[in-house]
Short mmCIF file of C-alpha atoms and ligand atoms in Angstrom, two decimals:
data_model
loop_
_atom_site.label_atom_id
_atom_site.label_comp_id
_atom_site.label_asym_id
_atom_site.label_seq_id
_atom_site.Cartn_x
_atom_site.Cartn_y
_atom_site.Cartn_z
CA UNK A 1 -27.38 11.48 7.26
CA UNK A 2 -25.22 10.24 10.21
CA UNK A 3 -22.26 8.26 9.75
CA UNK A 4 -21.89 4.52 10.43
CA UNK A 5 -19.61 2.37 10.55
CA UNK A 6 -20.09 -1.18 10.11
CA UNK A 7 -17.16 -3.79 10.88
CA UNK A 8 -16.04 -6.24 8.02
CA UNK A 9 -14.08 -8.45 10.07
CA UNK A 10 -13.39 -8.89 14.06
CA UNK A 11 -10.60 -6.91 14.48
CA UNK A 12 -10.05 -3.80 11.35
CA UNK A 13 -11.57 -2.65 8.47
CA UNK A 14 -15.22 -1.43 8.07
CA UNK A 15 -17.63 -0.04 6.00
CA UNK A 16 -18.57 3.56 5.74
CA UNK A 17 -22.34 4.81 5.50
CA UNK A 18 -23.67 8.72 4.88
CA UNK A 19 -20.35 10.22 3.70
CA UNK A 20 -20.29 11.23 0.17
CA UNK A 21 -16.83 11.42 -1.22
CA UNK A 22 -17.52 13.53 -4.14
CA UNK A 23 -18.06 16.63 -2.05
CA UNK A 24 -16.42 18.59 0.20
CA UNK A 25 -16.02 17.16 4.18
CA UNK A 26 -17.12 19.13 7.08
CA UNK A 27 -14.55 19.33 9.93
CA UNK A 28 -16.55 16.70 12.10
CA UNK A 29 -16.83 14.26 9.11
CA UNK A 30 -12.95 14.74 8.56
CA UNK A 31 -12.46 14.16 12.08
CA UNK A 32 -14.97 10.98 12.19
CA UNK A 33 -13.09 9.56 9.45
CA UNK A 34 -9.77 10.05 11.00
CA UNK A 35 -10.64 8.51 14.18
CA UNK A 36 -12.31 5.33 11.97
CA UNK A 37 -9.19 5.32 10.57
CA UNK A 38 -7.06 5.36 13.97
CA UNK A 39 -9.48 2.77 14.82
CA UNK A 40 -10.17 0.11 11.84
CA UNK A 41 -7.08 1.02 9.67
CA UNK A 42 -9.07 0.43 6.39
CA UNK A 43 -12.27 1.62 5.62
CA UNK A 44 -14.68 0.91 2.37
CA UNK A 45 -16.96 3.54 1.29
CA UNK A 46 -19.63 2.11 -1.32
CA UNK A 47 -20.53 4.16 -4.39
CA UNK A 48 -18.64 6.45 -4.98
CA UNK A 49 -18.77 7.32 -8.24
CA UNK A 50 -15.61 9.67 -8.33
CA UNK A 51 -13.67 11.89 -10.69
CA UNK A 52 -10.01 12.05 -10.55
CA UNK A 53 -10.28 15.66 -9.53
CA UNK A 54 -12.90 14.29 -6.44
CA UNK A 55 -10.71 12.20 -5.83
CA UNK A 56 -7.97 14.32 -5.13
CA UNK A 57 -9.81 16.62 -3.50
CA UNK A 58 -11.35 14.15 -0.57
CA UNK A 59 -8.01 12.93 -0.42
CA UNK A 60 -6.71 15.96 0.72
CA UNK A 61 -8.87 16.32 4.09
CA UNK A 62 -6.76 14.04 5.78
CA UNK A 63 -3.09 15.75 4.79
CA UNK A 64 -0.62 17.06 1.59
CA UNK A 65 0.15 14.47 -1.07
CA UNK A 66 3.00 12.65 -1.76
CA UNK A 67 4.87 14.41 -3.66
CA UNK A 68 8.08 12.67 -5.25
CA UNK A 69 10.38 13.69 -7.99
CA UNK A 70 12.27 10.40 -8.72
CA UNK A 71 12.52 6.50 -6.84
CA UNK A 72 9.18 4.75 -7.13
CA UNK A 73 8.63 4.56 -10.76
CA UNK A 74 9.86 3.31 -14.33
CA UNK A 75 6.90 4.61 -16.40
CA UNK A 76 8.20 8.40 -17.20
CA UNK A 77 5.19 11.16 -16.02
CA UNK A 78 4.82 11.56 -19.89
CA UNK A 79 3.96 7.99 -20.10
CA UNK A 80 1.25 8.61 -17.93
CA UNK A 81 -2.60 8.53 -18.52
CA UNK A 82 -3.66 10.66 -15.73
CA UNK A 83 -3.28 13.89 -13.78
CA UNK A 84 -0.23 14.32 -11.72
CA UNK A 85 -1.32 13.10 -8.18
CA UNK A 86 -2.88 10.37 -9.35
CA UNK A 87 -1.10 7.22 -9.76
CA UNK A 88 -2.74 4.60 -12.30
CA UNK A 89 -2.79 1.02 -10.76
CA UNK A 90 -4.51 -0.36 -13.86
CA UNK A 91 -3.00 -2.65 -16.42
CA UNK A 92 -4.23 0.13 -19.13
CA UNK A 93 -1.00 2.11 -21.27
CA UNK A 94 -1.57 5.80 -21.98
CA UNK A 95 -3.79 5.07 -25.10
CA UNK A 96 -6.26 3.03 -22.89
CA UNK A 97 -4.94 -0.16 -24.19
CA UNK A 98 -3.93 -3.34 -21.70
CA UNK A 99 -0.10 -3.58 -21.24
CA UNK A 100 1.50 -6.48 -22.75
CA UNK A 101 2.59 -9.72 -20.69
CA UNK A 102 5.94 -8.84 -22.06
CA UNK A 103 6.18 -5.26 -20.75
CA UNK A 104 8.41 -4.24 -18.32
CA UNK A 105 5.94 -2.30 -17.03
CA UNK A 106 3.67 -4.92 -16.61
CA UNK A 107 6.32 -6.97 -14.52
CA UNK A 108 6.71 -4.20 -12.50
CA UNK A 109 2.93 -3.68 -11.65
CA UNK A 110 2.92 -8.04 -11.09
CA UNK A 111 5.47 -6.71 -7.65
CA UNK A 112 2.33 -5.58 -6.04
CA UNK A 113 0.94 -9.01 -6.12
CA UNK A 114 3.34 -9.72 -2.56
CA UNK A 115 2.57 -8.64 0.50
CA UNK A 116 3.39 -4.78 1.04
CA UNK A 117 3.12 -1.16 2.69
CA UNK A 118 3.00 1.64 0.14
CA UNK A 119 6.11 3.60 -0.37
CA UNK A 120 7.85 1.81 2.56
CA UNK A 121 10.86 2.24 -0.37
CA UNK A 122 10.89 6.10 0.38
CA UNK A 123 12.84 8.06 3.35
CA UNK A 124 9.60 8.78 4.89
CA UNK A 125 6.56 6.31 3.56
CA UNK A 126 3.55 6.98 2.70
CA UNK A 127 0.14 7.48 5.53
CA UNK A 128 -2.85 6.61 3.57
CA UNK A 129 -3.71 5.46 0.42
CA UNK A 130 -6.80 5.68 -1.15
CA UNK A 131 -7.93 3.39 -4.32
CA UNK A 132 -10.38 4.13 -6.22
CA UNK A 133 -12.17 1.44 -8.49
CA UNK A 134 -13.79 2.75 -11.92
CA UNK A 135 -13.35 -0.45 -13.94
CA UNK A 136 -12.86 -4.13 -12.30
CA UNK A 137 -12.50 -7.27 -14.08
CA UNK A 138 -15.43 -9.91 -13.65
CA UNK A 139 -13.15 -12.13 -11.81
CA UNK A 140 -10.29 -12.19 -9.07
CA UNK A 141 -8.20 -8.82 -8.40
CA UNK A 142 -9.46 -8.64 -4.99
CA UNK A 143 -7.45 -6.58 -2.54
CA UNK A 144 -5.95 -8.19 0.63
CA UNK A 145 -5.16 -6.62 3.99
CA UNK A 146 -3.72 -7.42 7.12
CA UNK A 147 -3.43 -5.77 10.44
CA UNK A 148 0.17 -5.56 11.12
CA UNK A 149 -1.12 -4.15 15.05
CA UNK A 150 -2.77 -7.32 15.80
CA UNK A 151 0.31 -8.92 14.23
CA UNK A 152 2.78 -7.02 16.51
CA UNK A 153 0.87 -8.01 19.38
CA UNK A 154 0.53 -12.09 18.47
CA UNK A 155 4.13 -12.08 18.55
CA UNK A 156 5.38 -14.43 21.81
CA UNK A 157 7.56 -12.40 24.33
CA UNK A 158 10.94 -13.49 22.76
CA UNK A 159 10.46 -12.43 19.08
CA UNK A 160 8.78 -9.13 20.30
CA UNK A 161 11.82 -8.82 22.10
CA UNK A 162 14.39 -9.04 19.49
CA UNK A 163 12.47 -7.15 16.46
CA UNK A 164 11.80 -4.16 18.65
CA UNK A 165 15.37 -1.88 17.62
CA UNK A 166 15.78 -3.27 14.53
CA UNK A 167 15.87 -1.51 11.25
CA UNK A 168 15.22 -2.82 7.61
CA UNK A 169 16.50 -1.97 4.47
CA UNK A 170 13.37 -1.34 1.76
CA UNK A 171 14.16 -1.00 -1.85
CA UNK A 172 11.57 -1.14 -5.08
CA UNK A 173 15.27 -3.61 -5.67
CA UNK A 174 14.17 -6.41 -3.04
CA UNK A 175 10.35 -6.65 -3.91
CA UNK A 176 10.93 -6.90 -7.94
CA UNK A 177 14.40 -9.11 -7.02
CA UNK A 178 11.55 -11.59 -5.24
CA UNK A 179 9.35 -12.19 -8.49
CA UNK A 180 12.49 -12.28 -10.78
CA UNK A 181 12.31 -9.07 -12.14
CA UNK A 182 15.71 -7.83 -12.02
CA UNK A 183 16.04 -6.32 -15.21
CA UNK A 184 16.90 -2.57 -13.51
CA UNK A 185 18.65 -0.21 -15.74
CA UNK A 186 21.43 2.31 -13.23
CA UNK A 187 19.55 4.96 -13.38
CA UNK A 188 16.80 2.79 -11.40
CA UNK A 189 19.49 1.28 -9.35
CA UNK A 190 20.39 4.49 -7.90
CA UNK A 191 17.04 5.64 -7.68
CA UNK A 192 15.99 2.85 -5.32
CA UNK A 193 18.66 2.95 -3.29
CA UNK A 194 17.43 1.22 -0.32
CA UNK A 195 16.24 3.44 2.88
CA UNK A 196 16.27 2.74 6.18
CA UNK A 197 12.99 1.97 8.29
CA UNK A 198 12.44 0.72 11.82
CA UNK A 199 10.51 -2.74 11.85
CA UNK A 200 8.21 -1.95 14.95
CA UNK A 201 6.86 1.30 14.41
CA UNK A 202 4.19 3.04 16.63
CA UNK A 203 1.07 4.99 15.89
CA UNK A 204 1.03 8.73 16.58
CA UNK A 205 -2.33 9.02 18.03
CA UNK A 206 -2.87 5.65 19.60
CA UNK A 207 0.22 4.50 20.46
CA UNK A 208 -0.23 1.20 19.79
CA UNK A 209 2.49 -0.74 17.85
CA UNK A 210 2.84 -2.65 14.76
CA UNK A 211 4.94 -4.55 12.32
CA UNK A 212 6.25 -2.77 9.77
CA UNK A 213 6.95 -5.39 6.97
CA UNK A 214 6.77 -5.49 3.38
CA UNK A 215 8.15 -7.11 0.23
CA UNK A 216 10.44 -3.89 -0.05
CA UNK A 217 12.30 -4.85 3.02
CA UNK A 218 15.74 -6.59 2.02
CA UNK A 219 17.99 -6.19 4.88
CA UNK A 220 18.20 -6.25 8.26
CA UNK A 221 21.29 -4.10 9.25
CA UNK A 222 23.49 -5.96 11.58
CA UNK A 223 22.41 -9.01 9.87
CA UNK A 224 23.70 -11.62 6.93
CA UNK A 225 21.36 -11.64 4.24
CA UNK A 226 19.90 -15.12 3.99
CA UNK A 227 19.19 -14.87 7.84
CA UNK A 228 17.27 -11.44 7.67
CA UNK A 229 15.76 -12.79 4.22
CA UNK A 230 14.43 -15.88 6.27
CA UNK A 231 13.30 -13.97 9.34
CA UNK A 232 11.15 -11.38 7.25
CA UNK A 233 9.48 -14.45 5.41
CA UNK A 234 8.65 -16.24 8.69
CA UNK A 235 7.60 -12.91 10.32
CA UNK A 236 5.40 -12.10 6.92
CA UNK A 237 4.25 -15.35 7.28
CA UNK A 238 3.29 -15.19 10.84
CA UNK A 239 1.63 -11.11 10.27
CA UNK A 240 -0.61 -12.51 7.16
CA UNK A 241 -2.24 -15.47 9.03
CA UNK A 242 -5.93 -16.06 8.01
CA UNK A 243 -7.22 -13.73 11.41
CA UNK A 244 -5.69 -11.03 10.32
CA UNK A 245 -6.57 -10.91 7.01
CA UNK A 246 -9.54 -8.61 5.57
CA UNK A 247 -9.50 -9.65 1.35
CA UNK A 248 -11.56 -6.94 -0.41
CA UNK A 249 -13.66 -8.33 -2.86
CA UNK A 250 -14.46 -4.82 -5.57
CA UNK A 251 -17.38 -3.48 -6.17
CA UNK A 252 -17.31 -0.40 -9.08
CA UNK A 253 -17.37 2.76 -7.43
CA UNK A 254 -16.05 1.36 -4.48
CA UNK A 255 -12.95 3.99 -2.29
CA UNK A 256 -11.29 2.01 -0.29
CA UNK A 257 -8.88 3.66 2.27
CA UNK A 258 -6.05 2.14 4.34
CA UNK A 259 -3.13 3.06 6.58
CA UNK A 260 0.40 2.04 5.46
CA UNK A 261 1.91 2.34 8.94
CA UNK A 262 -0.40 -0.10 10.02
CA UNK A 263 -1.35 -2.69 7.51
CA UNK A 264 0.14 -4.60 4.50
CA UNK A 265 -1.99 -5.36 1.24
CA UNK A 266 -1.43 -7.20 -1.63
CA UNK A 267 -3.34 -7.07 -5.30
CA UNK A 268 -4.91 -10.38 -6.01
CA UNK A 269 -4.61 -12.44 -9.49
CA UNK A 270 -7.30 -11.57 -12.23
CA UNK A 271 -7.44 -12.36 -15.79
CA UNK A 272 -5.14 -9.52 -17.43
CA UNK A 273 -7.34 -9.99 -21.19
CA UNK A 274 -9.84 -7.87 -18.96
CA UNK A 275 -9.60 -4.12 -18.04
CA UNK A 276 -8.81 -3.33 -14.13
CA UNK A 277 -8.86 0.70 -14.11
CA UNK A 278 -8.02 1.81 -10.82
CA UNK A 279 -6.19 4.92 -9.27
CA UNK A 280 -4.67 6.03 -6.49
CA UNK A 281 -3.90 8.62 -4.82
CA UNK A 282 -1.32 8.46 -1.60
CA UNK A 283 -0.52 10.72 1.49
CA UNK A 284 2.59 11.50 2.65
CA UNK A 285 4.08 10.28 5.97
CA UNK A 286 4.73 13.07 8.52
CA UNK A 287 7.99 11.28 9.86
CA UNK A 288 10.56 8.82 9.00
CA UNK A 289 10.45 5.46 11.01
CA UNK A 290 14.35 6.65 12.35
CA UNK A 291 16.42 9.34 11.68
CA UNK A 292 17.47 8.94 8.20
CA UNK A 293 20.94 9.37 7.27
CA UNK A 294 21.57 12.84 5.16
CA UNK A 295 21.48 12.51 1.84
CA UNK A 296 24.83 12.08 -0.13
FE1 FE2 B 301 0.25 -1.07 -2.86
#
């Protein structure tokens, strides 16, 4: 079967036809997929009734995984219900029960619910990330996106201007500071110690540029606090108008793939008395937005 894809809205995202996840990819498929990916920035393959080992494998086609020892997490590994490499994004503990409202954990996860690019918290931030859905609740939870190229390029001449050299401060601090979850022990202080990221960014292959925003960014260095604060809210604002907005609305079995140096996303509200099981798994960047500073 040939591969098709089929656009979900004007300007990114589309649907994928004839590639079966579950098995290995030949080198055209791989390359077909990459160039989708260059192209659309999120794709949605239907049915794909996965394993976590599946999905690591397919994962892998398209580069190493990230691969972090500390700084993006307050669940310990041991706490964890799946295989390293996979990262649970359900509201599920390790016994397969649904977190409590009161949880720390839980108010952790509820971060996710703003406007983001995965790991833009780490030195060098994630490329893709792939989500898997085995369980969805009957209502809500969709998954938002939004093209932070076509974003870039809406800005008018003066703001493009002045964001262009910039750089941001992200910390897992900032985007759990903005729902009131501040409740950080030190250890997780010092582990998300903010890092440094430049907030235009261009693509490798096409060259085109984007915004690189996200509820992790803090800071703008050069800049008082309130006035970067307020600039990133008008400029997140201004990046998640309705045009540039693809909301994915799950389907079980659905793998839905998207580019963190190009888009934001943001988890959608669903009734937390049902079961959302889904897992990710997350490439690693090649390079950091700037040089970042050594580490001390
Ligand atoms: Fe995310």
């Amino acid at each position: 079967m040939s591969i098709a894809f089929r656009p979900l809205h004007p300007a990114f995202a589309a649907e994928v036809d004839g590639i079966d996840c579950g098995r290995p990819l030949s080198g055209e498929e791989i390359a077909a997929v990459e160039a989708a990916m260059d192209k659309y920035a999120v794709l949605v393959f239907r049915d794909q009734a996965i394993t976590d080992e599946q999905q690591l494998a397919f994962t892998q086609h398209f580069g190493a995984l990230e691969n972090y020892k500390t700084g993006g997490h307050i669940r310990k590994r041991t706490d964890s219900r799946l295989a390293p490499g996979m990262a649970d994004f359900s509201n599920l503990d390790r016994n397969g029960r649904i977190i409590s409202a009161e949880d720390r954990v839980w108010f952790f996860k509820l971060g996710d619910r703003l406007w983001h690019s995965d790991s833009s918290f780490r030195p060098v931030p994630a490329k893709y990330s792939l989500l898997s859905g085995r369980i969805l609740p009957s209502w809500g939870a969709n998954t938002d996106f939004a093209d932070m190229r076509a974003a870039y390029d809406a800005l008018d001449a003066r703001t493009a201007a002045e964001v262009e050299d910039l750089v941001c401060l992200h910390s897992l601090i900032y985007s759990r500071e903005a729902i009131g979850f501040t409740d950080l022990t030190e250890e997780e202080r010092v582990a998300f110690k903010p890092v440094r990221q430049r907030l235009v960014r261009t693509h490798p292959v096409t060259g085109r540029k984007s915004l690189f925003l996200s509820s992790h960014a803090g800071a703008i260095e050069g800049w008082t606090i309130p006035e970067a604060r307020v600039f990133l809210r008008d400029l997140t604002e201004h990046a998640t108008r309705r045009e540039f907005v693809y909301s994915h609305e799950w389907r079980p079995n659905d793998l839905v793939i998207w580019d963190n140096r190009t888009t934001m996303h943001r988890a959608r509200r669903f009734d937390r008395n049902e079961v959302r099981d889904v897992r990710r798994t997350t490439l690693a960047g090649d390079v950091a937005t700037i040089q970042q500073e050594a580490a001390d």
